[in-house]
Amino acid sequence: MKIIHISAECYPIAKVGGLADVVGALPKYQNEIGANSSVIMPFYNNKFTQAHKFTSIYQSKVKLGNDDIDFEILKIKGSVLEFDVYFVHIEELLYSENVYTENDINRFLAFQIAALDWILTLKEKPNYIHSHDHHTGLIPFMAQESYKYESLNKIPVITTIHNAQYQGWMPYDNIYKIPRFNIEKVGLLLWDDMINPLAAAIKCAWRVTTVSPSYMEELKYNANGLESLLSHESSKAIGILNGIDSEVWNPETDKYILKNYRKSTVESGKKANKKWLCNEFNLDESKPLFAFIGRLVGEKGAELLPYALDYALSTKDISVIVLGSGHEQTEKELSGLVARHSGSYNAFIGYDEKLSHIIYAGADFLLMPSRVEPCGLNQMYSLRYGTVPIVRRIGGLKDTVIDIGDNGFGICHNEVSVQDIVVAISRAKDFYKKQKEFKANRKHIMSIDHSWKVSAKAYINLYNLIT
Ligand SMILES: Nc1ncnc2c1ncn2[C@@H]1O[C@H](COP(=O)(O)OP(=O)(O)O[C@H]2O[C@H](CO)[C@@H](O)[C@H](O)[C@H]2O)[C@@H](O)[C@H]1O
C-alpha cells in the first residue's frame, strides 16, 4: 500500500506545532505495519535543510496563473529518517526561513500544484493521497476536478483536520490560479463567497478525519463557520486519536533532558531535571512546579494565564514556568509577571524544542486550559514523562485525561476561566501534598500507552474500507 502524505510541516524538518509531530510520526508507524508511506512538503531555508545534503530527482515549471515558475523535487541524501520525504523546492516562493509568511496564498497554491504535477509523473502512483489541514486543502479538489490531473482522480484522497480554526481563505480572484476545471464545479471551492481550502477539502476528500473523536463531534457545533458543512458530510468523517512518537518522546532515551529515567527511577530523574530548570530560571525547587508550553493564542486559553498565574502565585507555594510565543499582548503580560513573582515564576518567550523536553521532564504539573483542542499532544507527552496534566474538558483532552476525582490520574476543569484555572491549581497542590499517592500516580501515568501503534492501524483500516 503506497501512501503519500502532503503537508506544510513535518518533524524534525520543519515544526511550528502539533501538525509537524503527527506528520513526522504517522508515516513511520504506518511503515512499521507494512505500508510504504512517505511525505511531500515544501523545501524551507532552515536549520534542517542547511544541515543536510539533497539530490534533485525532478525538475519542471509550475504554472501559477500567468506565471511559469521553476521547481525541483529534492530528496535527502542518505537515510536520515525512517520514511521517504520529498521536497518541493521553489526558490522564490517556498525557500523562506519561516514555514508561514505573508504570501501564503501563492506559496501553498504553487506547492500543491507542483506536488500533484510530480505525482502525475510517477510510474508507480500512490494508492492513497493524504492531505493535512488547509495548506493542502485544495489537493482533494484539484486531484478530482482539474483536467490535467484526470489520471489521478481514481486515487482516494483523505484529508485530516488538525485545526479547523484556520481555513486558508482566499479572495475569489485567485480562482484562475487553480489548474483548469469545469467551472460548474466552482461551488466546491467556495464557502461564504471566498475560496475556502479547508471547506473544499471537507467537500471533496473521499474521507475526512479529525485528530480525536470528541473534536469531530464538537466541530458540528463549533467549527469557525463550517458547522453545517461538517454535519452534512458527517457520514464520511471520523475521529482518530493522535498517537505520540514514543521514540522521540521517551524519558529513558531522550537526548535533550538532563537525566534520563524510567518508571523505577522517576523520582530521581524528575528531580534532576527540575533542579536544572529551577537553577536556570530562578525558581524554588522545593515547591510544586507548574508549566505551560504552547502557542500563546486564544485557542489555548493563553490570554487568561497572566491573570490566573498572578492569582495562583500570590499564595507563594508554587513555582511556574511558561514556554511559548504568540499574541504580543499575552507575551508582554507573561513577561511582565516575572518582576512581580521573582523567584517563583519565569517565562521563556520563543520556541525551544530542547527546553520543551526538559520542562515535560522536570515539571510536576502541565497546564492546558484550552478553549479548543482538536487532540493536544502536550498532555500525552506529559503523561509519558510522569507530569500530571491539568486540562480543560474539551476535544482530545476530554478523550485522554480522566480526573483524579473520577478514579483517574489528571486534573480536569470545565470552563476556560481564571477561576477554573486557579481552582484546578489549588486541587493540584492538595494532590501534591499527598506524596505517597502522588508518586504512585506518576508511575501509573508513565505506563499509559498513547503510542501510534493503534492509531496508525486505524488509518490503514480506514484506507482499506474506501471503495
Ligand atoms: N514555544 C514552544 N517551544 C517548543 N515547543 C513548543 C512550543 N510551543 C508548542 N510547542 C510544541 O508544539 C507541539 C504542540 O502540539 P499541540 O498538539 O499541543 O498543538 P497545536 O495547536 O500546534 O496542534 C494542532 O494539531 C495537533 C496535531 O494534530 C493537535 O494535537 C492539536 O490539538 C491542534 O491544535 C508540541 O510538540 C509542543 O511541545
Coordinates of C-alpha atoms and ligand atoms in Angstrom, one line a residue:
M1 CA 0.0 0.0 0.0
K2 CA 1.6 3.2 -1.1
I3 CA 0.6 6.4 0.7
I4 CA 1.8 9.9 0.1
H5 CA 1.2 12.5 2.9
I6 CA 1.1 16.1 1.7
S7 CA 1.9 18.7 4.5
A8 CA 3.3 22.1 5.3
E9 CA 5.1 20.8 8.4
C10 CA 7.0 17.6 9.3
Y11 CA 9.1 16.9 12.4
P12 CA 12.2 17.1 12.6
I13 CA 12.4 19.1 9.3
A14 CA 10.1 22.0 10.0
K15 CA 7.8 22.4 13.1
V16 CA 5.5 25.1 14.2
G17 CA 3.2 23.0 16.2
G18 CA 1.5 19.6 16.6
L19 CA 0.9 19.1 12.8
A20 CA 4.6 18.5 12.4
D21 CA 4.7 16.0 15.2
V22 CA 1.9 14.0 13.6
V23 CA 3.2 14.1 10.0
G24 CA 6.7 13.2 11.3
A25 CA 5.4 10.1 13.1
L26 CA 2.4 8.7 11.3
P27 CA 4.3 7.6 8.2
K28 CA 7.0 5.9 10.3
Y29 CA 4.4 3.9 12.2
Q30 CA 2.4 3.1 9.0
N31 CA 5.6 1.7 7.5
E32 CA 6.2 -0.4 10.6
I33 CA 2.9 -2.2 9.8
G34 CA 3.8 -2.9 6.2
A35 CA 2.8 0.3 4.3
N36 CA 5.0 2.3 2.0
S37 CA 4.3 5.7 3.4
S38 CA 6.1 9.0 2.5
V39 CA 5.8 12.7 2.8
I40 CA 5.9 15.6 0.4
M41 CA 6.5 19.0 1.8
P42 CA 8.0 22.4 0.9
F43 CA 11.7 23.0 1.0
Y44 CA 12.3 25.7 3.6
N45 CA 15.6 27.6 4.4
N46 CA 16.0 26.3 7.9
K47 CA 18.5 24.5 10.2
F48 CA 17.5 21.1 8.9
T49 CA 17.8 21.9 5.2
Q50 CA 21.1 23.7 5.9
A51 CA 22.5 20.7 7.8
H52 CA 21.7 18.0 5.2
K53 CA 22.5 17.3 1.6
F54 CA 19.9 16.9 -1.1
T55 CA 19.6 15.4 -4.6
S56 CA 17.3 16.7 -7.3
I57 CA 15.1 14.0 -8.7
Y58 CA 12.8 16.0 -10.9
Q59 CA 12.7 19.5 -12.5
S60 CA 9.9 21.3 -14.2
K61 CA 7.9 24.5 -14.1
V62 CA 4.7 25.1 -12.1
K63 CA 2.0 27.2 -13.7
L64 CA 0.5 29.7 -11.2
G65 CA -1.9 31.9 -13.1
N66 CA 0.1 33.6 -15.9
D67 CA 3.5 32.7 -14.4
D68 CA 5.6 29.7 -15.1
I69 CA 7.9 29.1 -12.1
D70 CA 10.8 26.7 -11.9
F71 CA 10.5 24.0 -9.3
E72 CA 12.5 20.9 -8.3
I73 CA 11.7 17.8 -6.3
L74 CA 14.5 17.1 -3.8
K75 CA 15.3 14.1 -1.7
I76 CA 17.6 13.9 1.3
K77 CA 21.0 12.1 0.5
G78 CA 21.4 9.0 2.7
S79 CA 18.9 7.5 5.0
V80 CA 18.3 10.1 7.6
L81 CA 14.6 9.4 8.5
E82 CA 12.6 6.2 8.8
F83 CA 10.4 7.2 5.8
D84 CA 10.9 9.0 2.5
V85 CA 10.5 12.7 2.3
Y86 CA 10.2 14.6 -1.0
F87 CA 10.6 18.3 -1.0
V88 CA 9.1 20.8 -3.4
H89 CA 11.8 23.4 -4.0
I90 CA 10.6 26.7 -5.3
E91 CA 13.3 29.2 -4.6
E92 CA 11.3 32.4 -5.0
L93 CA 8.2 31.2 -3.0
L94 CA 8.9 28.4 -0.6
Y95 CA 12.5 28.8 0.4
S96 CA 11.9 31.0 3.4
E97 CA 13.2 30.8 7.0
N98 CA 9.6 30.6 8.3
V99 CA 7.1 27.9 7.5
Y100 CA 4.3 30.6 7.3
T101 CA 4.7 34.1 5.8
E102 CA 2.6 36.9 4.4
N103 CA 2.5 35.4 1.0
D104 CA 1.0 32.0 1.9
I105 CA -1.8 32.1 -0.8
N106 CA 0.7 31.9 -3.6
R107 CA 3.2 29.8 -1.7
F108 CA 0.8 27.0 -0.8
L109 CA -1.1 27.1 -4.2
A110 CA 2.2 26.6 -6.0
F111 CA 3.3 23.9 -3.6
Q112 CA 0.1 21.9 -4.1
I113 CA 0.1 22.2 -7.9
A114 CA 3.8 21.2 -8.0
A115 CA 3.2 18.2 -5.7
L116 CA 0.4 16.9 -7.9
D117 CA 2.4 17.7 -11.2
W118 CA 5.1 15.5 -9.8
I119 CA 2.8 12.7 -8.6
L120 CA 1.3 12.7 -12.1
T121 CA 4.8 11.7 -13.5
L122 CA 5.3 8.8 -11.1
K123 CA 5.3 5.3 -12.7
E124 CA 4.1 3.8 -9.5
K125 CA 1.2 6.0 -8.4
P126 CA 0.2 6.1 -4.7
N127 CA -2.8 4.1 -3.7
Y128 CA -3.8 6.9 -1.3
I129 CA -3.1 10.6 -1.0
H130 CA -3.4 12.0 2.5
S131 CA -3.6 15.8 2.8
H132 CA -3.3 17.7 6.1
D133 CA -5.0 21.0 7.1
H134 CA -5.9 23.9 4.9
H135 CA -2.4 24.4 3.5
T136 CA -3.0 21.3 1.4
G137 CA -6.8 21.7 1.3
L138 CA -7.1 22.2 -2.4
I139 CA -5.5 18.8 -3.2
P140 CA -8.7 16.8 -3.0
F141 CA -10.5 19.3 -5.3
M142 CA -7.6 19.5 -7.9
A143 CA -7.0 15.7 -7.9
Q144 CA -10.7 15.2 -8.7
E145 CA -11.7 18.1 -10.8
S146 CA -8.7 19.7 -12.6
Y147 CA -8.4 18.4 -16.2
K148 CA -4.7 17.9 -16.1
Y149 CA -4.9 15.5 -13.1
E150 CA -7.6 13.3 -14.7
S151 CA -5.4 10.3 -14.4
L152 CA -5.3 10.8 -10.6
N153 CA -9.0 11.1 -10.0
K154 CA -9.4 7.4 -9.0
I155 CA -6.9 7.7 -6.2
P156 CA -8.7 8.2 -2.9
V157 CA -7.7 11.4 -1.1
I158 CA -8.1 11.5 2.6
T159 CA -7.9 14.8 4.5
T160 CA -7.1 15.3 8.2
I161 CA -8.3 18.3 10.1
H162 CA -5.7 19.2 12.8
N163 CA -7.3 22.6 13.4
A164 CA -10.4 23.9 11.8
Q165 CA -9.9 27.5 13.2
Y166 CA -7.6 28.3 10.3
Q167 CA -9.1 27.6 6.8
G168 CA -6.8 29.3 4.3
W169 CA -9.4 31.8 3.0
M170 CA -8.6 33.4 -0.4
P171 CA -10.3 36.1 -2.4
Y172 CA -12.3 34.8 -5.3
D173 CA -9.9 36.3 -7.9
N174 CA -7.3 33.6 -7.1
I175 CA -9.6 31.2 -8.9
Y176 CA -7.6 31.5 -12.2
K177 CA -4.5 30.1 -10.4
I178 CA -6.2 26.7 -9.8
P179 CA -5.5 24.4 -12.8
R180 CA -8.4 24.4 -15.2
F181 CA -11.6 22.6 -14.2
N182 CA -15.3 22.6 -15.2
I183 CA -16.4 26.0 -13.9
E184 CA -19.8 24.5 -13.0
K185 CA -17.9 22.8 -10.1
V186 CA -16.7 26.1 -8.7
G187 CA -19.1 25.8 -5.8
L188 CA -16.9 23.0 -4.3
L189 CA -14.2 25.6 -3.7
L190 CA -16.4 28.3 -2.1
W191 CA -17.8 29.0 1.4
D192 CA -19.3 32.4 2.2
D193 CA -18.1 33.8 -1.2
M194 CA -14.5 33.1 -0.6
I195 CA -12.3 30.3 -1.8
N196 CA -12.0 28.2 1.4
P197 CA -9.4 25.4 1.1
L198 CA -10.5 23.7 4.3
A199 CA -14.2 23.7 3.2
A200 CA -13.1 22.4 -0.2
A201 CA -11.2 19.6 1.4
I202 CA -14.2 18.6 3.5
K203 CA -16.4 18.6 0.4
C204 CA -14.1 16.8 -2.0
A205 CA -12.0 14.4 0.1
W206 CA -13.1 10.8 0.0
R207 CA -12.8 10.6 3.8
V208 CA -12.3 13.3 6.4
T209 CA -10.6 12.7 9.7
T210 CA -10.1 14.8 12.8
V211 CA -7.5 14.1 15.4
S212 CA -9.8 12.9 18.2
P213 CA -13.4 11.6 18.3
S214 CA -14.6 14.4 20.6
Y215 CA -13.3 17.1 18.3
M216 CA -15.2 15.5 15.4
E217 CA -18.5 15.9 17.4
E218 CA -17.6 19.4 18.6
L219 CA -17.0 20.6 15.1
K220 CA -20.6 20.1 14.3
Y221 CA -21.4 22.9 16.8
N222 CA -18.1 25.0 16.7
A223 CA -16.1 25.0 13.5
N224 CA -15.4 28.6 12.8
G225 CA -18.3 28.8 10.3
L226 CA -18.1 25.2 8.9
E227 CA -20.5 23.6 11.4
S228 CA -23.3 22.9 8.9
L229 CA -20.8 21.6 6.3
L230 CA -19.3 19.1 8.9
S231 CA -22.8 18.0 9.9
H232 CA -23.7 17.5 6.3
E233 CA -20.5 15.5 5.5
S234 CA -20.5 13.5 8.7
S235 CA -21.1 10.2 7.0
K236 CA -17.6 10.3 5.6
A237 CA -16.0 11.8 8.7
I238 CA -14.3 10.0 11.6
G239 CA -12.2 11.0 14.6
I240 CA -9.0 9.1 15.1
L241 CA -7.0 10.0 18.2
N242 CA -3.4 11.0 17.5
G243 CA -0.6 9.0 19.0
I244 CA 2.8 10.2 20.1
D245 CA 6.2 9.2 18.7
S246 CA 7.3 7.1 21.6
E247 CA 10.9 7.0 20.3
V248 CA 11.2 10.8 20.2
W249 CA 9.2 11.2 23.4
N250 CA 10.9 8.7 25.7
P251 CA 12.3 9.8 29.1
E252 CA 14.6 6.8 29.1
T253 CA 16.5 7.8 25.9
D254 CA 15.6 11.5 25.3
K255 CA 18.8 13.3 24.4
Y256 CA 17.6 16.7 25.3
I257 CA 16.9 16.1 29.0
L258 CA 19.5 16.3 31.8
K259 CA 18.9 12.9 33.3
N260 CA 17.1 10.0 31.7
Y261 CA 14.7 8.0 33.7
R262 CA 12.2 5.2 33.6
K263 CA 9.3 4.3 35.9
S264 CA 11.5 2.8 38.6
T265 CA 13.8 5.9 38.6
V266 CA 11.2 8.6 38.0
E267 CA 11.7 10.4 41.3
S268 CA 15.4 10.9 40.9
G269 CA 15.1 11.6 37.2
K270 CA 12.4 14.2 37.5
K271 CA 14.2 15.8 40.5
A272 CA 17.4 16.3 38.4
N273 CA 15.5 17.9 35.5
K274 CA 13.5 20.1 37.9
K275 CA 16.7 21.2 39.7
W276 CA 18.3 22.3 36.4
L277 CA 15.1 24.2 35.4
C278 CA 14.8 25.9 38.8
N279 CA 18.5 26.9 38.7
E280 CA 18.3 28.1 35.1
F281 CA 15.1 30.1 35.6
N282 CA 15.5 31.2 39.3
L283 CA 12.6 29.1 40.7
D284 CA 12.1 27.4 44.0
E285 CA 12.6 23.7 43.5
S286 CA 11.0 22.8 46.9
K287 CA 7.6 23.9 45.6
P288 CA 5.5 22.0 43.1
L289 CA 6.4 23.2 39.6
F290 CA 3.6 24.1 37.2
A291 CA 4.3 24.6 33.4
F292 CA 2.7 25.8 30.3
I293 CA 4.1 25.0 26.8
G294 CA 2.4 26.2 23.7
R295 CA 1.3 28.8 21.2
L296 CA 0.1 31.9 23.1
V297 CA -3.3 32.2 21.3
G298 CA -6.9 32.3 22.2
E299 CA -7.5 28.6 21.4
K300 CA -5.0 27.6 24.1
G301 CA -6.7 29.9 26.7
A302 CA -3.3 31.7 26.9
E303 CA -4.6 35.2 27.4
L304 CA -6.1 34.1 30.8
L305 CA -2.8 32.8 32.0
P306 CA -1.2 36.1 33.2
Y307 CA -4.3 36.7 35.4
A308 CA -4.7 33.1 36.7
L309 CA -1.0 32.7 37.4
D310 CA -0.7 36.1 39.1
Y311 CA -3.5 35.0 41.4
A312 CA -2.2 31.5 42.0
L313 CA 1.3 32.7 42.7
S314 CA 0.1 35.1 45.4
T315 CA -0.1 32.3 47.9
K316 CA 3.7 31.8 47.4
D317 CA 3.6 28.0 47.5
I318 CA 4.1 27.1 43.8
S319 CA 6.7 27.6 41.1
V320 CA 5.7 28.3 37.5
I321 CA 7.4 28.2 34.1
V322 CA 5.9 29.3 30.8
L323 CA 7.4 28.5 27.3
G324 CA 5.6 29.9 24.3
S325 CA 5.1 32.6 21.8
G326 CA 2.1 34.1 20.0
H327 CA 0.0 37.2 20.7
E328 CA 2.2 40.2 21.5
Q329 CA -0.1 41.4 24.4
T330 CA -0.1 38.0 26.1
E331 CA 3.7 37.7 25.6
K332 CA 4.1 41.1 27.3
E333 CA 1.8 40.3 30.2
L334 CA 3.5 36.9 30.8
S335 CA 7.0 38.6 30.7
G336 CA 5.7 41.4 33.0
L337 CA 4.8 38.8 35.7
V338 CA 8.5 37.9 36.2
A339 CA 9.3 41.0 38.2
R340 CA 6.1 40.6 40.4
H341 CA 6.9 37.0 41.3
S342 CA 10.7 36.8 41.1
G343 CA 12.0 33.5 42.4
S344 CA 8.7 31.6 41.8
Y345 CA 7.8 32.4 38.2
N346 CA 9.6 32.7 34.8
A347 CA 8.7 32.8 31.2
F348 CA 10.7 32.0 28.0
I349 CA 9.0 33.8 25.2
G350 CA 10.0 32.0 22.0
Y351 CA 10.3 28.5 20.5
D352 CA 12.8 26.0 22.0
E353 CA 12.4 22.3 21.3
K354 CA 15.1 21.2 23.8
L355 CA 13.7 23.3 26.6
S356 CA 10.2 21.9 26.0
H357 CA 11.6 18.3 26.6
I358 CA 13.3 19.4 29.8
I359 CA 10.1 21.0 31.0
Y360 CA 8.0 17.9 30.3
A361 CA 10.6 16.0 32.3
G362 CA 11.1 18.5 35.2
A363 CA 7.6 19.9 35.9
D364 CA 5.2 18.3 38.3
F365 CA 2.1 19.6 36.5
L366 CA 1.3 20.8 33.0
L367 CA -1.5 23.4 32.4
M368 CA -3.7 23.2 29.3
P369 CA -6.7 25.5 29.7
S370 CA -7.6 25.2 26.0
R371 CA -10.7 26.8 24.5
V372 CA -10.4 24.5 21.5
E373 CA -8.1 21.4 21.4
P374 CA -8.5 19.1 18.4
C375 CA -6.3 16.5 20.1
G376 CA -3.5 18.0 22.0
L377 CA -0.1 16.3 22.2
N378 CA 1.3 18.0 25.2
Q379 CA -0.9 16.2 27.7
M380 CA 0.3 12.9 26.2
Y381 CA 3.9 13.9 26.3
S382 CA 3.5 15.0 29.9
L383 CA 1.9 11.6 30.9
R384 CA 4.9 9.8 29.4
Y385 CA 7.2 11.9 31.4
G386 CA 5.3 11.4 34.7
T387 CA 3.9 15.0 34.7
V388 CA 0.3 15.4 35.8
P389 CA -1.8 17.2 33.1
I390 CA -4.3 19.8 34.2
V391 CA -6.7 20.2 31.3
R392 CA -10.0 21.8 30.3
R393 CA -12.5 19.1 29.3
I394 CA -12.6 19.7 25.6
G395 CA -11.7 17.8 22.4
G396 CA -8.8 15.4 22.7
L397 CA -8.1 16.5 26.2
K398 CA -11.5 15.1 27.2
D399 CA -10.6 11.8 25.4
T400 CA -7.2 11.4 27.1
V401 CA -7.4 12.7 30.7
I402 CA -9.5 11.4 33.5
D403 CA -9.9 13.5 36.7
I404 CA -8.5 12.1 40.0
G405 CA -12.0 12.6 41.4
D406 CA -13.3 10.0 38.9
N407 CA -10.7 7.4 39.7
G408 CA -8.4 9.0 37.1
F409 CA -4.9 10.4 37.0
G410 CA -5.2 14.1 36.0
I411 CA -7.0 17.3 36.9
C412 CA -9.9 18.5 34.8
H413 CA -11.9 21.7 34.7
N414 CA -15.0 22.6 32.7
E415 CA -14.6 26.3 31.9
V416 CA -12.0 28.4 30.3
S417 CA -11.9 31.0 33.1
V418 CA -9.4 32.4 35.6
Q419 CA -11.5 30.9 38.4
D420 CA -11.4 27.4 37.0
I421 CA -7.7 27.5 36.3
V422 CA -7.0 28.8 39.8
V423 CA -9.2 26.1 41.4
A424 CA -7.6 23.4 39.3
I425 CA -4.1 24.6 40.5
S426 CA -5.3 24.5 44.1
R427 CA -6.6 21.0 43.7
A428 CA -3.2 20.1 42.2
K429 CA -1.4 21.5 45.2
D430 CA -3.6 19.4 47.5
F431 CA -2.8 16.3 45.4
Y432 CA 0.9 17.1 45.6
K433 CA 0.8 17.2 49.4
K434 CA -0.4 13.5 49.4
Q435 CA 3.1 12.5 48.3
K436 CA 2.5 8.7 48.5
E437 CA -0.5 8.9 46.2
F438 CA 1.2 11.5 44.0
K439 CA 4.3 9.3 43.5
A440 CA 2.2 6.2 42.7
N441 CA 0.2 8.3 40.2
R442 CA 3.4 9.4 38.5
K443 CA 4.4 5.8 37.8
H444 CA 0.9 4.9 36.7
I445 CA 0.7 7.7 34.1
M446 CA 4.1 6.8 32.6
S447 CA 2.7 3.5 31.7
I448 CA -0.4 4.8 29.8
D449 CA 0.1 3.8 26.2
H450 CA -0.5 6.6 23.7
S451 CA 1.9 5.3 21.1
W452 CA 1.0 5.4 17.4
K453 CA 0.5 1.7 17.1
V454 CA -3.3 1.7 17.5
S455 CA -3.9 4.9 15.5
A456 CA -1.6 4.1 12.6
K457 CA -3.6 0.9 12.2
A458 CA -6.8 2.8 12.4
Y459 CA -5.8 5.0 9.4
I460 CA -4.8 1.9 7.4
N461 CA -8.2 0.3 8.2
L462 CA -9.9 3.5 7.1
Y463 CA -8.0 3.5 3.8
N464 CA -8.8 -0.2 3.3
L465 CA -12.5 0.4 3.8
I466 CA -12.7 3.1 1.0
T467 CA -14.3 1.6 -2.0
Ligands
LIG1 N1 7.3 27.6 22.3 C1 7.4 26.3 22.1 N2 8.7 25.7 22.2 C2 8.8 24.4 22.0 N3 7.8 23.6 21.6 C3 6.6 24.1 21.5 C4 6.3 25.4 21.7 N4 5.0 25.6 21.5 C5 4.5 24.5 21.2 N5 5.5 23.5 21.2 C6 5.3 22.1 20.8 O1 4.4 22.1 19.7 C7 3.5 20.9 19.8 C8 2.1 21.5 20.1 O2 1.3 20.5 19.8 P1 -0.3 20.6 20.1 O3 -0.9 19.4 19.7 O4 -0.5 20.9 21.6 O5 -0.8 21.9 19.4 P2 -1.1 22.6 18.0 O6 -2.2 23.5 18.4 O7 0.1 23.2 17.5 O8 -1.6 21.5 17.0 C9 -2.8 21.2 16.3 O9 -2.6 19.9 15.7 C10 -2.2 18.9 16.7 C11 -1.9 17.6 15.9 O10 -3.0 17.0 15.3 C12 -3.4 18.7 17.6 O11 -2.9 17.7 18.6 C13 -3.7 20.0 18.3 O12 -4.9 19.8 19.2 C14 -4.0 21.0 17.2 O13 -4.4 22.3 17.8 C15 4.1 20.1 21.0 O14 5.1 19.3 20.5 C16 4.7 21.2 21.9 O15 5.7 20.7 22.7

